[in-house]
Structure formats: C-alpha cells, structure tokens
DNA sequence: TCAGTTTATTGATTCAGATCAGAAAACGAC
DNA sequence: GTCGTTTTCTGATCTGAATCAATAAACTGA
C-alpha cells in the first residue's frame, strides 16, 4: 500500500495549487495520497463562513461531530473552571487541527473562540472515520496527529510544572516562531493575535509577569516588542534560556 | 456494526474469567466485541516477563513498536531534561495503556520504569493497527483512548498551571482513588506505589511541600497517612478543595 | 473626533512554596 | 539482628511571582 514519490509530489503540488486545501494540508502533509484519495477527502470537507473576533466555533459540552482545520486567523480553546473563570488550553494557527479531544465522550470538553477574523474547514468526524477505513495511510495519519498532540501536551505539562516565568515566555515565543516558520512565514517577525492576559492565562502566569518578562527580554536585546508585533532578535540565546535539550528538541511542538 | 447487549455481556464475562486479559480490558472494556474478535485480539498480545522495581520497560529515544497494558504493579513515564534531572509525565496502574505517545515519531519520547514488581502485556502496534482495520469498533476505540488521553493531559495542564499545592495533592489523591475504584478496589484505602519525591516531581512541587500538605490533610482529618498507606476519610471535603466543577467532572481522569 | 473601555506597563508589597538544614523513620543488604 | 542508605518529616529562611495600585497606551463605537 505504499505510494511512490511521484505520487507524493503530485499530491503536494495539487495541495499548494489549491488554496482552499489548507485543511487537507493539516491532515495529510506528511503522507502521500493518490489524487483520487485527495479528491475523496476534499469532498467531505466543508468550508464554513468566517468567524468574527470573539465568536465561538464550538462550545464546551456541545455534541461533538467534527474536527476543524484552521485556514486563516487564530483560535483559542478554553474551559470554564468551577468559579467561572476561563482556562486557556491551546492556541490554533492556520493549518492546525482542533476538536480532537471531543472524540472521547462525543462532547467537546472545551470551547473554541476566534481571536480575530478566522476561517476554518469543518471535517465531520464520522465521514473522516469512514474514509480512514478506505485509505489506510489516512488512518495511520490520524493516529500520528493524535499521538503528536499527546507529546505536545506532555511537553506543556513539563513547562507548566517546572519552568520559570522567563522560560515559559521564551518557550511560548519560540514555539510560535516554529509554527509560523513551518507555514512558510517569517520565523523572526510576527504578530501575537492573543493578548498578554491570554498568554499569561495559558502559561500559568499573571498578566503583569508576562509584561515584565517581555520588557526585560527587550532590554536584554533578545526580542523587539511593539505592541503585538514581536521580532526575535537573538533566537540562540532564547533557546539557551528555555534549556531545550538535544535529543528531544520539542518543547512545545506544533499541534 | 452494532453489537448486542448479549454479546457485550458474553465479552465481559469472558474478560473477567480470563485473568490474563487485563490488557484486553484496557483496550476494549467500554466496547462490545464478538468472541471471535476477542480471540483475534488476544492472539496478538504477548505477555512479558515481570519487571523488577526500577527496571525500564522502554527507553526515551528507542524505536517505538508496541503499546503496553499494565497487568499488575505500577509504572512511571518520564523524560530527562537538558540538565539531566527527570521529569515524570505519568503513572500507570493495572488496566491502563502506555506508549501511545510513541506513534508520532516512531520513537518513544519518554522512558517507562517499574515502581514495583510489574507485569505488562505487549501489544505490537502494527498488529493492532492491522486488526483495527478488520474490527471497526476497535479502531474507534483506539481513537477514543487517545482522545481521552488528550483530555486528561489538558486537565493536568490546568492543574499544573493554576492550582495551589493543596489542590494539586488533593486532585492527585482523588484521581488515584477513582482509578482504584474503577478497577474494583477500595476507593478510600490504598497504597501509594510512588515516593513523595515522585509525587512532587509529577505535580510540580518540592518533596517537602508534598509532605507538609499531606500532614496538614491528616491534621484536618481529610486523610489518614501511614507511610505509603493512605485512607481517604472525607472525600467530599477533598473534592470541594479541588474545586471540581459539575459538568466537567474530570480533573485528572483515568488514562 | 472624542469619551469610554479595554489592554499594557511599571512600581510597591505580600505570600505561597522553594530551598536550606537537621532529625527521625523506613528500607535493604549482609 | 546491625550498619548504611534512602526516604520522610519538620522547622527556619528566602525568593519568584502574585497581588495591589496607579498610570499610560491602544482600541471601540457613536
């Protein structure tokens, strides 16, 4: 059931030529499918109307039926704790997949909200599952995507449990940088679509601490801050700061 | 492809009558398989020789080829950070599955070590994957297990990022209690197979803090501590302490 | 455009939990 | 059993980040 390199290339060129296929990229980029399979996959994907900033894509407790691939914009997932405050569990950039945690109970355990105008593709999970029966490499890919999510979350657990404020913020920025880079954007200059408050919430820090760390990083010429625009000036020293180790280079990997 | 309740019952009784099938329980308990499928699943599972305390089941960086179901005993998974110290990412009790995070890169991203004499069943992932092609409900179950793991890890992230030392320790004890209960053991009296140090490492706390919190809990008559033996005296107040909310009753769910 | 609101920054103070230090208990090997 | 090691407990001190407080900057919408 192996696909040839030629097929893989055909698939990749098809992907890049079809802008609306960001969602396919999210699902398949590392694997090779024949055109016919790509078309079958494309057929089950629905493009949704854009979400405005603040709109919910799905709500905690709602029935699960789809996973979503981000096409443009950014979302956050969060849940509401006992006393009503929100706890952010992740940020999702273009080409990333969200909603996987709903499979377990057929209910989304978190809500997803757009941080800016955002477009997503909806992938009904029952269709995806059915299709994965016919395309073994797709099933394998789904397992891999979920496994990667587990790895990333565990890295995040280490970050939250053991790292200092400096290390947390540095890891966060480097992680974003990696994700932008992977999508072909600048790894050194980008815009934070989330507020300092949301960063702090996600990293287990107070807003003030996030702000202080970032100004300190600026003073030490690690980064350049202009409101939400960030430029990483000295990535090497930042990476030293996060204490990333060699063999497992994946503090906070891409979803 | 739905199975009848009768079939489910047959499956369950088969499971409970066959002690060595803890591993089957780990994989399938919530789903119903016909006998034939149970047998096929049973065939791919290998029982391994027992691990002595301190022995490694697999090692960070090693090639991934199997997931494991714990039959008796307990394991921890951990990785080594840049400066050589270990970071525990999970504890695994009987009937729980570990190794799923290896699927992503075909390499285990963590090591797994026995905390006491431990027996496990090895489930070669390629066989499991092949079998899941023939048994759709098994594939669905694998997705669910991985999704549940993602949910649990996210709860853990909230715990690490936002909770106080008291809340962390209380959540940990309640989580263990739930896991023992689910397996039919006492939910109120059990033995901690991990040291205070390991609990602290896992929860992002110093050993001394774990010790202090537990003695304080004892003074407040929430628990009874006798070395590694723990009795939960007042679970209701403990649950209040962790601030668990109603709709999402899963602070630190079972893997 | 400007008032009203949210978000970000900066400083002063406080506190939960880390770290340091030492005693007591438990465990393991012989 | 006994010695040596590891684990656990308890107290005293220190510190990183939270909290409190106030200002400045950036949006928002009429």
Coordinates of C-alpha atoms (C1' of nucleotides) in Angstrom, one line a residue, chain A residues 164-165 205-206 208-209 212, chain D residues 16-21 28:
Chain A
X164 CA 10.3 29.8 35.5
X165 CA 8.4 32.7 34.1
X205 CA 1.4 33.5 34.8
X206 CA -0.1 36.8 35.8
X208 CA 1.9 41.7 34.9
X209 CA 4.5 39.0 34.9
X212 CA 7.6 42.4 32.8
Chain D
dG16 C1' 9.9 34.4 42.4
dA17 C1' 5.9 35.6 41.0
dA18 C1' 1.1 37.1 42.6
dT19 C1' -1.4 40.8 44.1
dC20 C1' -2.5 45.5 44.8
dA21 C1' -2.3 50.1 42.9
dT28 C1' -14.2 50.9 20.1

